JSON list of C-alpha atoms in Angstrom, two decimals:
[
{"chain": "H", "resi": 1, "resn": "MET", "atom": "CA", "xyz": [-2.40, -29.86, -13.96]},
{"chain": "H", "resi": 2, "resn": "LEU", "atom": "CA", "xyz": [1.18, -28.61, -13.73]},
{"chain": "H", "resi": 3, "resn": "ASP", "atom": "CA", "xyz": [1.71, -29.51, -17.41]},
{"chain": "H", "resi": 4, "resn": "GLN", "atom": "CA", "xyz": [-1.37, -27.50, -18.39]},
{"chain": "H", "resi": 5, "resn": "ILE", "atom": "CA", "xyz": [-0.18, -24.48, -16.43]},
{"chain": "H", "resi": 6, "resn": "CYS", "atom": "CA", "xyz": [3.25, -24.68, -18.10]},
{"chain": "H", "resi": 7, "resn": "MET", "atom": "CA", "xyz": [1.60, -24.91, -21.54]},
{"chain": "H", "resi": 8, "resn": "TRP", "atom": "CA", "xyz": [-0.67, -21.96, -20.72]},
{"chain": "H", "resi": 9, "resn": "LEU", "atom": "CA", "xyz": [2.33, -19.90, -19.59]},
{"chain": "H", "resi": 10, "resn": "GLY", "atom": "CA", "xyz": [4.36, -20.96, -22.61]},
{"chain": "H", "resi": 11, "resn": "VAL", "atom": "CA", "xyz": [7.23, -22.38, -20.54]},
{"chain": "H", "resi": 12, "resn": "ASP", "atom": "CA", "xyz": [8.97, -25.75, -20.59]},
{"chain": "H", "resi": 13, "resn": "ARG", "atom": "CA", "xyz": [7.32, -28.62, -18.76]},
{"chain": "H", "resi": 14, "resn": "MET", "atom": "CA", "xyz": [8.39, -28.87, -15.10]},
{"chain": "H", "resi": 15, "resn": "ARG", "atom": "CA", "xyz": [9.09, -31.93, -13.03]},
{"chain": "H", "resi": 16, "resn": "ARG", "atom": "CA", "xyz": [6.75, -32.25, -10.04]},
{"chain": "H", "resi": 17, "resn": "PRO", "atom": "CA", "xyz": [8.62, -31.33, -6.81]},
{"chain": "H", "resi": 18, "resn": "SER", "atom": "CA", "xyz": [9.16, -34.19, -4.38]},
{"chain": "H", "resi": 19, "resn": "GLN", "atom": "CA", "xyz": [7.56, -32.23, -1.53]},
{"chain": "H", "resi": 20, "resn": "ALA", "atom": "CA", "xyz": [4.39, -31.38, -3.51]},
{"chain": "H", "resi": 21, "resn": "ASP", "atom": "CA", "xyz": [2.23, -33.58, -1.27]},
{"chain": "H", "resi": 22, "resn": "ARG", "atom": "CA", "xyz": [3.59, -32.12, 1.98]},
{"chain": "H", "resi": 23, "resn": "LYS", "atom": "CA", "xyz": [1.08, -30.10, 4.01]},
{"chain": "H", "resi": 24, "resn": "VAL", "atom": "CA", "xyz": [2.01, -26.45, 4.36]},
{"chain": "H", "resi": 25, "resn": "ASN", "atom": "CA", "xyz": [0.21, -24.03, 6.67]},
{"chain": "H", "resi": 26, "resn": "ALA", "atom": "CA", "xyz": [-2.32, -26.68, 7.59]},
{"chain": "H", "resi": 27, "resn": "ALA", "atom": "CA", "xyz": [-5.10, -25.40, 9.82]},
{"chain": "H", "resi": 28, "resn": "SER", "atom": "CA", "xyz": [-5.04, -26.46, 13.44]},
{"chain": "H", "resi": 29, "resn": "MET", "atom": "CA", "xyz": [-6.72, -25.45, 16.66]},
{"chain": "H", "resi": 30, "resn": "PRO", "atom": "CA", "xyz": [-4.62, -24.30, 19.59]},
{"chain": "H", "resi": 31, "resn": "ARG", "atom": "CA", "xyz": [-4.25, -26.67, 22.51]},
{"chain": "H", "resi": 32, "resn": "PHE", "atom": "CA", "xyz": [-4.90, -23.75, 24.87]},
{"chain": "H", "resi": 33, "resn": "PRO", "atom": "CA", "xyz": [-6.99, -21.12, 23.01]},
{"chain": "H", "resi": 34, "resn": "TRP", "atom": "CA", "xyz": [-6.61, -18.48, 25.74]},
{"chain": "H", "resi": 35, "resn": "LEU", "atom": "CA", "xyz": [-2.82, -18.83, 25.71]},
{"chain": "H", "resi": 36, "resn": "ALA", "atom": "CA", "xyz": [-2.68, -18.69, 21.92]},
{"chain": "H", "resi": 37, "resn": "ARG", "atom": "CA", "xyz": [-4.76, -15.47, 21.95]},
{"chain": "H", "resi": 38, "resn": "ILE", "atom": "CA", "xyz": [-2.34, -13.87, 24.42]},
{"chain": "H", "resi": 39, "resn": "ALA", "atom": "CA", "xyz": [0.66, -14.98, 22.34]},
{"chain": "H", "resi": 40, "resn": "SER", "atom": "CA", "xyz": [-0.97, -13.63, 19.18]},
{"chain": "H", "resi": 41, "resn": "ARG", "atom": "CA", "xyz": [-1.61, -10.24, 20.77]},
{"chain": "H", "resi": 42, "resn": "ILE", "atom": "CA", "xyz": [1.95, -10.05, 22.05]},
{"chain": "H", "resi": 43, "resn": "THR", "atom": "CA", "xyz": [3.26, -10.94, 18.58]},
{"chain": "H", "resi": 44, "resn": "VAL", "atom": "CA", "xyz": [1.18, -8.17, 16.97]},
{"chain": "H", "resi": 45, "resn": "GLN", "atom": "CA", "xyz": [2.44, -5.65, 19.53]},
{"chain": "H", "resi": 46, "resn": "LEU", "atom": "CA", "xyz": [6.05, -6.71, 18.99]},
{"chain": "H", "resi": 47, "resn": "HIS", "atom": "CA", "xyz": [5.70, -6.36, 15.21]},
{"chain": "H", "resi": 48, "resn": "SER", "atom": "CA", "xyz": [4.01, -2.96, 15.64]},
{"chain": "H", "resi": 49, "resn": "ALA", "atom": "CA", "xyz": [6.93, -1.80, 17.76]},
{"chain": "H", "resi": 50, "resn": "GLY", "atom": "CA", "xyz": [9.41, -2.97, 15.10]},
{"chain": "H", "resi": 51, "resn": "LEU", "atom": "CA", "xyz": [10.71, -5.75, 17.33]},
{"chain": "H", "resi": 52, "resn": "HIS", "atom": "CA", "xyz": [10.49, -8.42, 14.62]},
{"chain": "H", "resi": 53, "resn": "TRP", "atom": "CA", "xyz": [13.68, -10.06, 15.81]},
{"chain": "H", "resi": 54, "resn": "ILE", "atom": "CA", "xyz": [12.02, -11.10, 19.08]},
{"chain": "H", "resi": 55, "resn": "VAL", "atom": "CA", "xyz": [9.23, -12.80, 17.15]},
{"chain": "H", "resi": 56, "resn": "GLU", "atom": "CA", "xyz": [11.82, -14.54, 14.97]},
{"chain": "H", "resi": 57, "resn": "ILE", "atom": "CA", "xyz": [13.61, -15.83, 18.08]},
{"chain": "H", "resi": 58, "resn": "GLY", "atom": "CA", "xyz": [10.29, -17.23, 19.30]},
{"chain": "H", "resi": 59, "resn": "LYS", "atom": "CA", "xyz": [9.81, -18.96, 15.95]},
{"chain": "H", "resi": 60, "resn": "SER", "atom": "CA", "xyz": [13.31, -20.43, 16.09]},
{"chain": "H", "resi": 61, "resn": "LEU", "atom": "CA", "xyz": [12.54, -21.80, 19.54]},
{"chain": "H", "resi": 62, "resn": "VAL", "atom": "CA", "xyz": [9.50, -23.52, 18.03]},
{"chain": "H", "resi": 63, "resn": "LEU", "atom": "CA", "xyz": [7.15, -21.80, 20.48]},
{"chain": "H", "resi": 64, "resn": "ARG", "atom": "CA", "xyz": [4.27, -22.04, 18.01]},
{"chain": "H", "resi": 65, "resn": "SER", "atom": "CA", "xyz": [4.24, -25.83, 18.32]},
{"chain": "H", "resi": 66, "resn": "LEU", "atom": "CA", "xyz": [3.91, -25.41, 22.09]},
{"chain": "H", "resi": 67, "resn": "PHE", "atom": "CA", "xyz": [0.64, -23.52, 21.59]},
{"chain": "H", "resi": 68, "resn": "PHE", "atom": "CA", "xyz": [-0.78, -25.56, 18.73]},
{"chain": "H", "resi": 69, "resn": "ALA", "atom": "CA", "xyz": [0.45, -29.13, 19.26]},
{"chain": "H", "resi": 70, "resn": "GLY", "atom": "CA", "xyz": [-2.29, -31.50, 20.28]},
{"chain": "H", "resi": 71, "resn": "GLY", "atom": "CA", "xyz": [-5.21, -29.63, 18.74]},
{"chain": "H", "resi": 72, "resn": "GLU", "atom": "CA", "xyz": [-4.85, -30.79, 15.13]},
{"chain": "H", "resi": 73, "resn": "GLY", "atom": "CA", "xyz": [-7.87, -33.09, 15.14]},
{"chain": "H", "resi": 74, "resn": "GLU", "atom": "CA", "xyz": [-10.29, -30.61, 16.66]},
{"chain": "H", "resi": 75, "resn": "MET", "atom": "CA", "xyz": [-11.03, -28.26, 13.76]},
{"chain": "H", "resi": 76, "resn": "PRO", "atom": "CA", "xyz": [-14.70, -27.27, 13.82]},
{"chain": "H", "resi": 77, "resn": "SER", "atom": "CA", "xyz": [-16.73, -28.23, 10.76]},
{"chain": "H", "resi": 78, "resn": "LEU", "atom": "CA", "xyz": [-18.22, -25.63, 8.46]},
{"chain": "H", "resi": 79, "resn": "SER", "atom": "CA", "xyz": [-22.00, -25.39, 8.72]},
{"chain": "H", "resi": 80, "resn": "ALA", "atom": "CA", "xyz": [-24.09, -25.88, 5.58]},
{"chain": "H", "resi": 81, "resn": "GLU", "atom": "CA", "xyz": [-25.32, -22.30, 5.92]},
{"chain": "H", "resi": 82, "resn": "ASP", "atom": "CA", "xyz": [-21.78, -20.88, 6.12]},
{"chain": "H", "resi": 83, "resn": "ARG", "atom": "CA", "xyz": [-20.64, -23.06, 3.23]},
{"chain": "H", "resi": 84, "resn": "ALA", "atom": "CA", "xyz": [-23.55, -21.88, 1.05]},
{"chain": "H", "resi": 85, "resn": "PHE", "atom": "CA", "xyz": [-22.69, -18.25, 1.91]},
{"chain": "H", "resi": 86, "resn": "LEU", "atom": "CA", "xyz": [-19.02, -18.73, 0.95]},
{"chain": "H", "resi": 87, "resn": "ILE", "atom": "CA", "xyz": [-19.89, -20.47, -2.32]},
{"chain": "H", "resi": 88, "resn": "ALA", "atom": "CA", "xyz": [-22.22, -17.60, -3.24]},
{"chain": "H", "resi": 89, "resn": "GLU", "atom": "CA", "xyz": [-19.59, -15.04, -2.15]},
{"chain": "H", "resi": 90, "resn": "TYR", "atom": "CA", "xyz": [-16.87, -16.57, -4.36]},
{"chain": "H", "resi": 91, "resn": "GLU", "atom": "CA", "xyz": [-19.04, -17.71, -7.29]},
{"chain": "H", "resi": 92, "resn": "SER", "atom": "CA", "xyz": [-17.71, -15.05, -9.67]},
{"chain": "H", "resi": 93, "resn": "ASP", "atom": "CA", "xyz": [-14.11, -15.88, -8.69]},
{"chain": "H", "resi": 94, "resn": "ILE", "atom": "CA", "xyz": [-14.72, -19.58, -9.36]},
{"chain": "H", "resi": 95, "resn": "ASP", "atom": "CA", "xyz": [-16.29, -18.71, -12.73]},
{"chain": "H", "resi": 96, "resn": "TYR", "atom": "CA", "xyz": [-13.25, -16.60, -13.60]},
{"chain": "H", "resi": 97, "resn": "ILE", "atom": "CA", "xyz": [-10.78, -19.34, -12.67]},
{"chain": "H", "resi": 98, "resn": "GLU", "atom": "CA", "xyz": [-12.79, -21.85, -14.73]},
{"chain": "H", "resi": 99, "resn": "GLU", "atom": "CA", "xyz": [-12.69, -19.47, -17.67]},
{"chain": "H", "resi": 100, "resn": "ILE", "atom": "CA", "xyz": [-8.94, -18.79, -17.62]},
{"chain": "H", "resi": 101, "resn": "THR", "atom": "CA", "xyz": [-7.95, -22.40, -16.92]},
{"chain": "H", "resi": 102, "resn": "GLY", "atom": "CA", "xyz": [-10.53, -24.09, -19.13]},
{"chain": "H", "resi": 103, "resn": "ARG", "atom": "CA", "xyz": [-11.35, -26.48, -16.30]},
{"chain": "H", "resi": 104, "resn": "ARG", "atom": "CA", "xyz": [-14.65, -27.25, -14.62]},
{"chain": "H", "resi": 105, "resn": "LEU", "atom": "CA", "xyz": [-14.45, -26.66, -10.87]},
{"chain": "H", "resi": 106, "resn": "SER", "atom": "CA", "xyz": [-17.93, -27.82, -9.92]},
{"chain": "H", "resi": 107, "resn": "HIS", "atom": "CA", "xyz": [-16.48, -29.72, -6.94]},
{"chain": "H", "resi": 108, "resn": "TRP", "atom": "CA", "xyz": [-15.62, -26.31, -5.43]},
{"chain": "H", "resi": 109, "resn": "ARG", "atom": "CA", "xyz": [-19.35, -25.62, -5.28]},
{"chain": "H", "resi": 110, "resn": "GLU", "atom": "CA", "xyz": [-20.32, -28.81, -3.44]}
]
């Protein structure tokens, strides 16, 4: 796929990065939902007040892992009704991506 994108862009072929299979921003459920909600609200208030540095300190202390560790396997499943709604909602976007990439993405509609 990367080769096709490079050809489409008209740039030289790229070597696949070694970390390409690493999960990034993977979804997870908080271990303590009530505590995560409080932390999220505090974070929003700090950002709104321009106190970004406090949030960054919290990130450097790995506080997020304290709230989210242990809940990774508990993601709720998407109902068939919700899935059908989302597929219908994004149908035109999927069609567009198929058109510009020349690829069939029927598995996105399953």
